[in-house]
Tab-separated table of C-alpha atoms in Angstrom:
chain	number	residue	atom	x	y	z
A	29	MET	CA	-14.782	-50.032	20.031
A	30	SER	CA	-12.168	-51.394	17.656
A	31	THR	CA	-8.548	-51.413	18.819
A	32	ASN	CA	-7.145	-51.103	15.295
A	33	ARG	CA	-3.927	-49.117	15.632
A	34	TYR	CA	-4.196	-47.171	12.382
A	35	PHE	CA	-7.646	-46.665	10.925
A	36	ASN	CA	-11.132	-47.924	11.720
A	37	LEU	CA	-14.093	-46.664	9.690
A	38	SER	CA	-16.648	-46.756	12.527
A	39	ARG	CA	-14.302	-44.986	14.918
A	40	PHE	CA	-13.454	-42.425	12.263
A	41	GLY	CA	-17.149	-41.789	11.634
A	42	LEU	CA	-17.696	-41.017	15.323
A	43	LEU	CA	-14.681	-38.699	15.352
A	44	LEU	CA	-15.836	-36.883	12.212
A	45	LYS	CA	-19.304	-36.421	13.689
A	46	HIS	CA	-17.735	-35.083	16.892
A	47	ASP	CA	-15.552	-32.568	15.010
A	48	LEU	CA	-18.418	-31.376	12.794
A	49	LEU	CA	-20.700	-30.855	15.800
A	50	GLU	CA	-17.956	-28.962	17.595
A	51	MET	CA	-17.392	-26.702	14.579
A	52	TRP	CA	-20.965	-26.280	13.309
A	53	LYS	CA	-21.307	-22.668	14.484
A	54	TYR	CA	-18.121	-21.700	12.662
A	55	TYR	CA	-19.275	-23.460	9.487
A	56	PHE	CA	-22.686	-21.763	9.693
A	57	ARG	CA	-21.081	-18.326	10.058
A	58	SER	CA	-18.783	-19.091	7.138
A	59	PHE	CA	-21.741	-20.151	4.995
A	60	CYS	CA	-23.610	-16.930	5.777
A	61	ILE	CA	-20.565	-14.781	5.019
A	62	ILE	CA	-19.913	-16.542	1.690
A	63	PHE	CA	-23.600	-16.347	0.724
A	64	LEU	CA	-23.826	-12.631	1.511
A	65	THR	CA	-20.523	-12.005	-0.273
A	66	ALA	CA	-21.823	-13.810	-3.367
A	67	LEU	CA	-25.019	-11.737	-3.287
A	68	ALA	CA	-22.974	-8.555	-2.979
A	69	VAL	CA	-20.871	-9.600	-5.970
A	70	TYR	CA	-24.015	-10.256	-8.029
A	71	TYR	CA	-25.481	-6.895	-7.065
A	72	MET	CA	-22.285	-4.948	-7.817
A	73	ALA	CA	-21.911	-6.685	-11.157
A	74	LEU	CA	-25.491	-5.941	-12.163
A	75	TYR	CA	-25.136	-2.339	-11.008
A	76	THR	CA	-21.907	-1.904	-12.961
A	77	TYR	CA	-23.226	-3.354	-16.192
A	78	SER	CA	-26.497	-1.448	-15.969
A	79	HIS	CA	-24.817	1.969	-15.551
A	80	LEU	CA	-21.424	1.883	-17.229
A	81	LEU	CA	-21.832	-0.068	-20.449
A	82	SER	CA	-23.726	0.457	-23.657
A	83	PHE	CA	-25.772	-2.464	-24.891
A	84	GLU	CA	-24.861	-2.409	-28.560
A	85	ASN	CA	-23.316	-5.858	-28.156
A	86	PRO	CA	-25.235	-7.570	-25.309
A	87	LYS	CA	-23.582	-10.959	-25.936
A	88	ALA	CA	-20.081	-9.572	-25.382
A	89	ASN	CA	-21.256	-7.752	-22.257
A	90	VAL	CA	-22.811	-10.932	-20.866
A	91	GLU	CA	-19.581	-12.841	-21.483
A	92	ALA	CA	-17.635	-10.137	-19.656
A	93	TYR	CA	-20.226	-10.219	-16.861
A	94	ILE	CA	-19.809	-13.994	-16.440
A	95	ARG	CA	-16.014	-13.715	-16.561
A	96	TYR	CA	-16.108	-11.030	-13.876
A	97	GLN	CA	-18.237	-13.238	-11.625
A	98	CYS	CA	-15.976	-16.230	-12.194
A	99	ILE	CA	-12.838	-14.308	-11.197
A	100	ILE	CA	-14.397	-12.841	-8.045
A	101	PHE	CA	-15.859	-16.168	-6.905
A	102	ALA	CA	-12.539	-17.915	-7.531
A	103	LEU	CA	-10.723	-15.316	-5.415
A	104	VAL	CA	-13.266	-15.576	-2.578
A	105	TYR	CA	-13.146	-19.387	-2.626
A	106	SER	CA	-9.342	-19.458	-2.734
A	107	PHE	CA	-8.979	-16.993	0.126
A	108	TYR	CA	-11.480	-18.877	2.299
A	109	MET	CA	-9.835	-22.238	1.608
A	110	LEU	CA	-6.352	-20.927	2.401
A	111	VAL	CA	-7.473	-19.267	5.639
A	112	LYS	CA	-9.265	-22.461	6.648
A	113	ALA	CA	-6.191	-24.550	5.809
A	114	SER	CA	-3.963	-22.311	7.928
A	115	ARG	CA	-6.328	-23.009	10.857
A	116	PHE	CA	-5.890	-26.760	10.541
A	117	THR	CA	-5.173	-27.147	14.262
A	118	GLU	CA	-7.837	-24.716	15.533
A	119	LEU	CA	-9.278	-27.451	17.762
A	120	LEU	CA	-5.870	-27.582	19.476
A	121	TYR	CA	-5.420	-23.854	20.077
A	122	THR	CA	-6.256	-24.141	23.773
A	123	LYS	CA	-4.924	-26.551	26.353
A	124	GLU	CA	-8.457	-27.807	26.983
A	125	GLY	CA	-8.932	-28.442	23.282
A	126	ARG	CA	-5.670	-30.369	23.073
A	127	ILE	CA	-6.678	-32.478	26.069
A	128	ARG	CA	-10.084	-33.269	24.495
A	129	GLN	CA	-8.445	-34.281	21.244
A	130	LEU	CA	-5.815	-36.362	23.022
A	131	MET	CA	-8.392	-38.185	25.155
A	132	PHE	CA	-10.731	-38.939	22.249
A	133	PRO	CA	-10.385	-42.684	21.455
A	134	ALA	CA	-8.980	-42.364	17.929
A	135	THR	CA	-5.580	-42.660	16.288
A	136	SER	CA	-3.497	-39.726	15.088
A	137	LEU	CA	-4.196	-40.758	11.492
A	138	GLU	CA	-7.962	-40.670	12.064
A	139	LYS	CA	-7.731	-37.275	13.753
A	140	PHE	CA	-5.588	-35.933	10.924
A	141	ILE	CA	-7.976	-37.185	8.227
A	142	SER	CA	-10.929	-35.752	10.139
A	143	ARG	CA	-9.283	-32.334	10.262
A	144	ALA	CA	-8.293	-32.647	6.596
A	145	PHE	CA	-11.960	-33.328	5.788
A	146	GLY	CA	-12.856	-30.189	7.734
A	147	VAL	CA	-10.517	-27.936	5.734
A	148	THR	CA	-11.104	-29.406	2.264
A	149	VAL	CA	-14.439	-31.138	1.692
A	150	VAL	CA	-16.635	-29.183	4.124
A	151	PRO	CA	-15.516	-25.670	3.015
A	152	THR	CA	-15.865	-26.671	-0.641
A	153	ILE	CA	-19.417	-27.910	-0.083
A	154	LEU	CA	-20.252	-24.729	1.842
A	155	CYS	CA	-18.939	-22.542	-0.978
A	156	ILE	CA	-20.756	-24.469	-3.707
A	157	VAL	CA	-24.091	-24.436	-1.863
A	158	ALA	CA	-23.735	-20.748	-0.921
A	159	VAL	CA	-22.932	-19.662	-4.481
A	160	LEU	CA	-25.725	-21.806	-5.965
A	161	LEU	CA	-28.200	-20.351	-3.486
A	162	ALA	CA	-27.002	-16.842	-4.307
A	163	ASP	CA	-27.431	-17.667	-8.007
A	164	VAL	CA	-31.098	-18.400	-7.289
A	165	VAL	CA	-31.684	-15.353	-5.069
A	166	HIS	CA	-29.912	-12.879	-7.400
A	167	PHE	CA	-32.918	-12.935	-9.761
A	168	ALA	CA	-34.667	-10.790	-7.156
A	169	PHE	CA	-32.273	-7.944	-8.049
A	170	PHE	CA	-33.407	-7.587	-11.661
A	171	PRO	CA	-36.472	-5.387	-10.916
A	172	PHE	CA	-33.988	-2.787	-9.608
A	173	PHE	CA	-32.219	-2.712	-13.000
A	174	PRO	CA	-34.998	-2.494	-15.622
A	175	ASN	CA	-32.622	-1.286	-18.341
A	176	LEU	CA	-30.625	-4.543	-18.371
A	177	PRO	CA	-31.174	-6.649	-21.517
A	178	GLU	CA	-32.856	-10.031	-21.203
A	179	GLU	CA	-29.518	-11.714	-21.973
A	180	PHE	CA	-28.367	-10.930	-18.424
A	181	LYS	CA	-31.199	-12.924	-16.868
A	182	ILE	CA	-29.296	-16.212	-16.797
A	183	TRP	CA	-28.115	-18.841	-14.347
A	184	VAL	CA	-24.554	-17.654	-13.834
A	185	VAL	CA	-22.936	-20.731	-12.245
A	186	PRO	CA	-23.736	-23.166	-15.119
A	187	GLU	CA	-22.519	-20.543	-17.612
A	188	MET	CA	-19.268	-20.097	-15.664
A	189	TRP	CA	-18.678	-23.851	-15.723
A	190	LYS	CA	-19.377	-24.060	-19.466
A	191	ASN	CA	-17.168	-21.068	-20.324
A	192	LEU	CA	-14.324	-22.502	-18.266
A	193	TRP	CA	-13.848	-25.242	-20.859
A	194	THR	CA	-14.577	-23.230	-24.003
A	195	SER	CA	-12.867	-19.874	-23.430
A	196	THR	CA	-9.386	-19.135	-24.744
A	197	VAL	CA	-7.055	-18.684	-21.785
A	198	VAL	CA	-3.362	-18.777	-20.942
A	199	ILE	CA	-2.544	-22.453	-20.479
A	200	PRO	CA	-0.350	-23.237	-17.458
A	201	PRO	CA	2.488	-23.936	-17.216
A	202	THR	CA	3.324	-23.263	-20.885
A	203	GLY	CA	2.058	-19.680	-20.979
A	204	LEU	CA	0.466	-20.339	-24.395
A	205	LEU	CA	-3.074	-19.428	-25.437
A	206	GLY	CA	-5.611	-22.189	-25.888
A	207	THR	CA	-8.547	-24.024	-24.338
A	208	ILE	CA	-8.213	-26.096	-21.192
A	209	ASN	CA	-8.162	-29.869	-21.552
A	210	SER	CA	-8.118	-32.547	-18.860
A	211	SER	CA	-4.303	-32.507	-18.479
A	212	HIS	CA	-4.179	-28.741	-18.063
A	213	ALA	CA	-7.084	-28.868	-15.602
A	214	LEU	CA	-5.267	-31.553	-13.607
A	215	TYR	CA	-2.149	-29.366	-13.451
A	216	VAL	CA	-4.184	-26.390	-12.205
A	217	ILE	CA	-5.918	-28.553	-9.581
A	218	LEU	CA	-2.630	-30.077	-8.392
A	219	SER	CA	-0.998	-26.639	-8.200
A	220	ALA	CA	-3.914	-25.325	-6.145
A	221	LEU	CA	-3.782	-28.368	-3.859
A	222	ILE	CA	-0.035	-27.900	-3.352
A	223	SER	CA	-0.556	-24.268	-2.333
A	224	HIS	CA	-3.362	-25.368	-0.027
A	225	SER	CA	-1.193	-28.101	1.501
A	226	PHE	CA	1.562	-25.589	2.306
A	227	PHE	CA	-0.974	-23.579	4.307
A	228	ILE	CA	-1.935	-26.790	6.133
A	229	LEU	CA	1.718	-27.519	6.895
A	230	PHE	CA	2.392	-24.031	8.229
A	231	GLY	CA	-0.878	-24.127	10.165
A	232	ASN	CA	0.377	-27.282	11.889
A	233	ILE	CA	3.739	-25.727	12.692
A	234	PHE	CA	2.732	-22.200	13.722
A	235	ASP	CA	-0.883	-22.734	14.865
A	236	ARG	CA	-2.679	-19.340	14.997
A	237	ASN	CA	0.136	-17.620	13.143
A	238	GLY	CA	0.177	-20.110	10.267
A	239	PHE	CA	-1.434	-17.754	7.749
A	240	ILE	CA	0.954	-14.908	8.552
A	241	ALA	CA	3.947	-17.251	8.425
A	242	ILE	CA	3.108	-18.690	4.998
A	243	VAL	CA	2.387	-15.227	3.570
A	244	VAL	CA	5.768	-13.945	4.774
A	245	VAL	CA	7.582	-17.008	3.434
A	246	SER	CA	5.699	-16.754	0.115
A	247	CYS	CA	6.757	-13.111	-0.302
A	248	VAL	CA	10.395	-13.983	0.373
A	249	VAL	CA	10.309	-16.991	-1.974
A	250	SER	CA	8.593	-14.950	-4.709
A	251	PHE	CA	11.285	-12.270	-4.456
A	252	PHE	CA	14.129	-14.761	-4.793
A	253	ARG	CA	12.303	-16.770	-7.462
A	254	ARG	CA	11.905	-13.644	-9.565
A	255	SER	CA	15.607	-12.844	-9.166
A	256	ILE	CA	16.570	-16.397	-10.078
A	257	TYR	CA	14.210	-16.431	-13.067
A	258	GLU	CA	15.670	-13.186	-14.437
A	259	ASN	CA	19.082	-14.869	-14.521
A	260	THR	CA	17.913	-18.266	-15.744
A	261	SER	CA	14.916	-17.396	-17.932
A	262	VAL	CA	16.573	-18.758	-21.078
A	263	LEU	CA	17.270	-22.095	-19.389
A	264	TYR	CA	13.767	-22.224	-17.921
A	265	ASP	CA	12.116	-21.529	-21.290
A	266	SER	CA	14.370	-24.102	-22.961
A	267	VAL	CA	13.384	-26.786	-20.454
A	268	LEU	CA	9.686	-26.043	-20.947
A	269	ALA	CA	10.106	-26.092	-24.723
A	270	PHE	CA	11.879	-29.460	-24.507
A	271	ILE	CA	9.178	-30.936	-22.269
A	272	TYR	CA	6.241	-29.832	-24.412
A	273	GLU	CA	7.720	-29.944	-27.915
A	274	TYR	CA	9.842	-33.088	-27.723
A	275	LEU	CA	8.124	-35.112	-25.015
A	276	GLY	CA	4.622	-34.109	-26.091
A	277	GLY	CA	1.854	-35.566	-23.952
A	278	PHE	CA	4.383	-37.453	-21.831
A	279	GLY	CA	5.819	-34.122	-20.677
A	280	THR	CA	2.434	-33.134	-19.257
A	281	TYR	CA	2.173	-36.464	-17.444
A	282	LEU	CA	5.712	-35.990	-16.141
A	283	ILE	CA	4.971	-32.554	-14.664
A	284	ASN	CA	1.647	-33.692	-13.216
A	285	GLY	CA	3.359	-36.729	-11.694
A	286	ALA	CA	6.012	-34.542	-10.077
A	287	CYS	CA	3.300	-32.227	-8.688
A	288	PHE	CA	1.400	-35.219	-7.296
A	289	CYS	CA	4.528	-36.562	-5.570
A	290	LEU	CA	5.209	-33.149	-4.045
A	291	LEU	CA	1.603	-32.954	-2.841
A	292	ILE	CA	1.831	-36.367	-1.158
A	293	PHE	CA	5.133	-35.415	0.495
A	294	ILE	CA	3.700	-32.170	1.957
A	295	TRP	CA	0.638	-33.985	3.299
A	296	TRP	CA	2.876	-36.676	4.823
A	297	LEU	CA	5.035	-33.989	6.437
A	298	SER	CA	1.915	-32.256	7.779
A	299	TYR	CA	0.731	-35.544	9.272
A	300	LYS	CA	4.094	-36.087	10.959
A	301	VAL	CA	3.969	-32.608	12.532
A	302	PHE	CA	0.317	-33.055	13.537
A	303	SER	CA	0.910	-36.464	15.138
A	304	ARG	CA	3.580	-34.962	17.392
A	305	LYS	CA	1.324	-32.268	18.820
A	306	GLN	CA	1.535	-32.122	22.599
A	307	VAL	CA	-0.927	-31.296	25.339
A	308	ILE	CA	1.498	-28.607	26.540
A	309	GLN	CA	2.136	-25.488	24.505
A	310	PRO	CA	3.436	-26.408	21.027
A	311	LYS	CA	7.167	-25.923	20.523
A	312	PHE	CA	6.874	-23.939	17.313
A	313	ARG	CA	5.769	-20.322	17.579
A	314	LEU	CA	6.165	-17.413	15.179
């Protein structure tokens, strides 16, 4: 086996295979839960729109139906990803697990990237496959709702993706109405990744209590941020106006660049905490 001190692709592949095999039961349970949740969402949506709405304007109802599905799926995906991120060190929860990880012939960087793969790529693939499969299976529900117009018999996931780029929404971080372009989408993705990375960081520090810790800290920060904003709202709005009115497209690149730098810093900090994990009980506890 290679003795490269930092990163070796073959060694990393063996480590990734080892981690996936060790976690396959958890991933399978997660897939089943997400799939059944998606089916339940489809059923509840069909039930709601078949009993509570008139069908004088089927197109508007279908658009509302798709929007409803999109919001629920986004919430389910976000919650699952954040919980998974807060369990970044779940393979190290026990002393035996920490010993196995320590004795595995791989560097701290390889172990960190393997765990990062397990809380980002794998859950995302599970969610996508589960929702797509539910999109196929949900057609079996239509015989139970014979009064639904034909317009509801659609593939929901492709329609959600198409509407994401054509619907008029509140554009972050300006707060203005418009359609999403690539720069706005990049800002949303970076913001989501930053939130996700904070859960990873707290999961590294507090282990099992990472989710609780980040929720408590988020509540405290939100309270103080609201108080600060109430006193500095004029300054905040002026800065945003300057960035988007005077700097134009460069302002968007500037904000996205700052978000990317913050994201890299949080991941680096998480790696530093992870690389100092000990076989004995971790120092940090909630």
